[in-house]
Amino acid sequence: QMDTCHSAEGSLQFDSSSFDISFGSSEEEEVTVAPCEESEEVTVVPCEESEERLSCSVPTSEEESEERLSFSLSESEEPEPEPKPEPEPESESESESDPAIEDLSLYSTDPLDLAEKILSVSFCPSRLTARDKEYDLIHAFLKQCFMSGNGGGMYISGTPGTGKTSLVNRILQEPKYRSTRSLSCNCIELANERGFFSFMQAALLKEKRAMKVNDLAVALQNHFRSLDNFMILVVDEVDHISTIVQQVFEWAAQPKSKLIVFGLSNSIDLPMRQLYRMKEPPQLVTFQSYQRDEIAKIVEARLVLIGKQIFDPKAITFLSSKASESGDIRQALDLCLTTFRNVHSTTNVYPILLPTIVGVLKKMAAEANPRERIGKISFNMQLVLWCIIKKTANASNKTTSASEVFGSFQTICRSANLPQDSTRSDFFQWCELLSAEGLIILKNDKSSRLVSTTSRLQTNLTHADMMATVKEPTLLKLFQ
């Protein structure tokens, strides 16, 4: 029996005797048909048996009787695919299966092996304690960029060890952002403006020949202007190359930009000094130093992953108080790991009590090599330390005032053509960090750990310590 399907262009006939079609619904139903080789008729066949398929919408009511037949295009006739939409934020439930979260089952069940991993600064927990507000701000910023189709900049500041880099990295590893291209760099490692632009050239530009810094800046600006899809650039310790700060945020502020820039820094007032002239300045987020209770929660949240009670609660309270002097969570984690290693290799008795931690601290202080710590601090902190050494070398009481050291710091910057945009507050912050590292002794009239113009500074380090440790050519030339 031959049935006919009518359309505006004509009619198609097909054999319905061997194929059952139901018209029980008022909605449109589709059947898949394939052209016969020997006739004009179209015979209904199962979908999987046909490579090139024709779709016929069968009318189920009189009102739909004039419905046109729709046909799928062959491969050669397919239109250009639409651009793939940028990822939109997804629900937080994804974190349950997020590969960015460390799978502890991959590691040994030995407590020491787990502790080495869990107490490491690089460990990526499922969430960062005491950083919910900052997480929401960064997440909202990214969502705004993706939803609007335009890039933007965010300047994140805070003292060292407050979770800036960890939180940004944790967010960018989430499934909804992982497909977006990202590039990260650390300005301390790149050392100077030339190092930064050379890194960017190697990572992004096809042109690999040596170029002047100004030419590289223009080439990179054109590269970012031509982006079709979003790209995220994370510039850590951005204040250490002050001449690039405004440049990187202006890349993201270009019209219809697809570049998202995160600038991370220890300097809180840098935007007021360098970015206030921008038409579209970056959003600002400040990470406050961790308080004692917050440090304790972070440590406890990590230790519970080991699967046994490692530290007595009083011991955790003590080391949290010690780390809260600087607000640097890294100090608490390092102290935990060092103590755990010591106990694991000796008594192996748990939980670890307060006297044990005190003993480890004393041992660490006796064995500490200050030269190792000098090599880990920033360029500006090394320069400040050098100024303190020079000022105290010939002083009768081996101390000098913070005000005098700041003046010496500014003089050296001018004579060596170094950036001169550091403020007094930056200088005070560097001195406080040097004190927290145990490289200088801070003496105040009151029992305060904050530096002021009247503070007295002292150090037991010498010119030889600096020369043996510092690797930066600019500083070595100054110190000789």
PDB file of C-alpha atoms in Angstrom, residues 307-409:
ATOM      1  CA  GLY A 307      43.513   9.877  59.415  1.00  0.00           C
ATOM      2  CA  LYS A 308      44.867  10.031  62.962  1.00  0.00           C
ATOM      3  CA  GLN A 309      45.309  12.640  65.670  1.00  0.00           C
ATOM      4  CA  ILE A 310      48.808  13.964  65.060  1.00  0.00           C
ATOM      5  CA  PHE A 311      48.873  17.031  67.330  1.00  0.00           C
ATOM      6  CA  ASP A 312      47.393  17.772  70.704  1.00  0.00           C
ATOM      7  CA  PRO A 313      44.909  20.718  70.518  1.00  0.00           C
ATOM      8  CA  LYS A 314      47.146  22.813  72.802  1.00  0.00           C
ATOM      9  CA  ALA A 315      50.073  22.239  70.442  1.00  0.00           C
ATOM     10  CA  ILE A 316      48.001  23.455  67.491  1.00  0.00           C
ATOM     11  CA  THR A 317      46.964  26.553  69.441  1.00  0.00           C
ATOM     12  CA  PHE A 318      50.594  27.333  70.226  1.00  0.00           C
ATOM     13  CA  LEU A 319      51.928  27.010  66.676  1.00  0.00           C
ATOM     14  CA  SER A 320      48.931  29.006  65.391  1.00  0.00           C
ATOM     15  CA  SER A 321      49.800  31.813  67.788  1.00  0.00           C
ATOM     16  CA  LYS A 322      53.402  31.689  66.607  1.00  0.00           C
ATOM     17  CA  ALA A 323      52.393  31.923  62.938  1.00  0.00           C
ATOM     18  CA  SER A 324      49.830  34.679  63.598  1.00  0.00           C
ATOM     19  CA  GLU A 325      52.697  37.052  64.432  1.00  0.00           C
ATOM     20  CA  SER A 326      53.156  37.428  60.672  1.00  0.00           C
ATOM     21  CA  GLY A 327      49.787  36.082  59.503  1.00  0.00           C
ATOM     22  CA  ASP A 328      51.667  33.719  57.178  1.00  0.00           C
ATOM     23  CA  ILE A 329      50.033  30.288  57.001  1.00  0.00           C
ATOM     24  CA  ARG A 330      53.206  28.853  55.456  1.00  0.00           C
ATOM     25  CA  GLN A 331      55.037  29.240  58.759  1.00  0.00           C
ATOM     26  CA  ALA A 332      52.421  27.166  60.574  1.00  0.00           C
ATOM     27  CA  LEU A 333      52.488  24.424  57.923  1.00  0.00           C
ATOM     28  CA  ASP A 334      56.300  24.323  57.878  1.00  0.00           C
ATOM     29  CA  LEU A 335      56.445  24.091  61.669  1.00  0.00           C
ATOM     30  CA  CYS A 336      53.868  21.275  61.672  1.00  0.00           C
ATOM     31  CA  LEU A 337      55.765  19.297  59.051  1.00  0.00           C
ATOM     32  CA  THR A 338      59.163  19.810  60.674  1.00  0.00           C
ATOM     33  CA  THR A 339      57.836  18.681  64.056  1.00  0.00           C
ATOM     34  CA  PHE A 340      56.079  15.684  62.554  1.00  0.00           C
ATOM     35  CA  ARG A 341      59.243  14.572  60.742  1.00  0.00           C
ATOM     36  CA  ASN A 342      61.240  14.858  63.964  1.00  0.00           C
ATOM     37  CA  VAL A 343      58.776  12.794  65.993  1.00  0.00           C
ATOM     38  CA  HIS A 344      58.239  10.224  63.244  1.00  0.00           C
ATOM     39  CA  SER A 345      61.980   9.530  63.061  1.00  0.00           C
ATOM     40  CA  THR A 346      62.497   9.359  66.856  1.00  0.00           C
ATOM     41  CA  THR A 347      59.801   8.538  69.408  1.00  0.00           C
ATOM     42  CA  ASN A 348      56.901   8.063  66.965  1.00  0.00           C
ATOM     43  CA  VAL A 349      54.537   8.845  69.844  1.00  0.00           C
ATOM     44  CA  TYR A 350      51.259  10.625  69.099  1.00  0.00           C
ATOM     45  CA  PRO A 351      49.566  12.972  69.632  1.00  0.00           C
ATOM     46  CA  ILE A 352      52.476  15.436  69.624  1.00  0.00           C
ATOM     47  CA  LEU A 353      52.380  17.562  72.768  1.00  0.00           C
ATOM     48  CA  LEU A 354      53.257  21.229  73.315  1.00  0.00           C
ATOM     49  CA  PRO A 355      56.731  20.639  74.895  1.00  0.00           C
ATOM     50  CA  THR A 356      57.768  18.711  71.793  1.00  0.00           C
ATOM     51  CA  ILE A 357      56.918  21.651  69.507  1.00  0.00           C
ATOM     52  CA  VAL A 358      58.789  24.078  71.778  1.00  0.00           C
ATOM     53  CA  GLY A 359      61.833  21.840  71.622  1.00  0.00           C
ATOM     54  CA  VAL A 360      61.684  21.664  67.823  1.00  0.00           C
ATOM     55  CA  LEU A 361      61.453  25.456  67.620  1.00  0.00           C
ATOM     56  CA  LYS A 362      64.567  25.887  69.722  1.00  0.00           C
ATOM     57  CA  LYS A 363      66.420  23.369  67.578  1.00  0.00           C
ATOM     58  CA  MET A 364      65.329  25.143  64.390  1.00  0.00           C
ATOM     59  CA  ALA A 365      66.546  28.483  65.725  1.00  0.00           C
ATOM     60  CA  ALA A 366      69.946  27.020  66.645  1.00  0.00           C
ATOM     61  CA  GLU A 367      70.394  25.334  63.272  1.00  0.00           C
ATOM     62  CA  ALA A 368      68.923  28.096  61.111  1.00  0.00           C
ATOM     63  CA  ASN A 369      71.127  29.327  58.298  1.00  0.00           C
ATOM     64  CA  PRO A 370      70.276  32.994  57.669  1.00  0.00           C
ATOM     65  CA  ARG A 371      71.942  32.921  54.254  1.00  0.00           C
ATOM     66  CA  GLU A 372      69.333  30.482  52.984  1.00  0.00           C
ATOM     67  CA  ARG A 373      66.581  32.859  54.065  1.00  0.00           C
ATOM     68  CA  ILE A 374      68.280  35.825  52.378  1.00  0.00           C
ATOM     69  CA  GLY A 375      68.142  33.980  49.076  1.00  0.00           C
ATOM     70  CA  LYS A 376      64.382  33.476  49.372  1.00  0.00           C
ATOM     71  CA  ILE A 377      63.306  37.065  50.071  1.00  0.00           C
ATOM     72  CA  SER A 378      62.383  39.600  47.400  1.00  0.00           C
ATOM     73  CA  PHE A 379      64.646  42.055  45.554  1.00  0.00           C
ATOM     74  CA  ASN A 380      63.380  45.047  47.558  1.00  0.00           C
ATOM     75  CA  MET A 381      63.737  43.240  50.876  1.00  0.00           C
ATOM     76  CA  GLN A 382      67.324  42.302  50.009  1.00  0.00           C
ATOM     77  CA  LEU A 383      68.041  45.945  49.207  1.00  0.00           C
ATOM     78  CA  VAL A 384      66.488  47.108  52.499  1.00  0.00           C
ATOM     79  CA  LEU A 385      68.503  44.506  54.393  1.00  0.00           C
ATOM     80  CA  TRP A 386      71.673  45.741  52.706  1.00  0.00           C
ATOM     81  CA  CYS A 387      70.876  49.332  53.780  1.00  0.00           C
ATOM     82  CA  ILE A 388      70.405  48.167  57.392  1.00  0.00           C
ATOM     83  CA  ILE A 389      73.740  46.310  57.306  1.00  0.00           C
ATOM     84  CA  LYS A 390      75.517  49.412  56.001  1.00  0.00           C
ATOM     85  CA  LYS A 391      73.927  51.692  58.575  1.00  0.00           C
ATOM     86  CA  THR A 392      74.579  49.431  61.559  1.00  0.00           C
ATOM     87  CA  ALA A 393      78.122  48.388  60.602  1.00  0.00           C
ATOM     88  CA  ASN A 394      79.758  51.482  62.104  1.00  0.00           C
ATOM     89  CA  ALA A 395      77.100  52.375  64.665  1.00  0.00           C
ATOM     90  CA  SER A 396      78.217  52.250  68.291  1.00  0.00           C
ATOM     91  CA  ASN A 397      75.171  50.338  69.492  1.00  0.00           C
ATOM     92  CA  LYS A 398      74.750  48.392  66.215  1.00  0.00           C
ATOM     93  CA  THR A 399      71.260  49.837  65.659  1.00  0.00           C
ATOM     94  CA  THR A 400      69.827  52.412  63.283  1.00  0.00           C
ATOM     95  CA  SER A 401      66.490  54.164  62.896  1.00  0.00           C
ATOM     96  CA  ALA A 402      63.927  53.104  60.313  1.00  0.00           C
ATOM     97  CA  SER A 403      63.802  56.686  59.062  1.00  0.00           C
ATOM     98  CA  GLU A 404      67.549  56.711  58.305  1.00  0.00           C
ATOM     99  CA  VAL A 405      67.388  53.386  56.501  1.00  0.00           C
ATOM    100  CA  PHE A 406      64.472  54.583  54.348  1.00  0.00           C
ATOM    101  CA  GLY A 407      66.490  57.645  53.327  1.00  0.00           C
ATOM    102  CA  SER A 408      69.447  55.436  52.402  1.00  0.00           C
ATOM    103  CA  PHE A 409      67.124  53.135  50.427  1.00  0.00           C
TER     104      PHE A 409
END
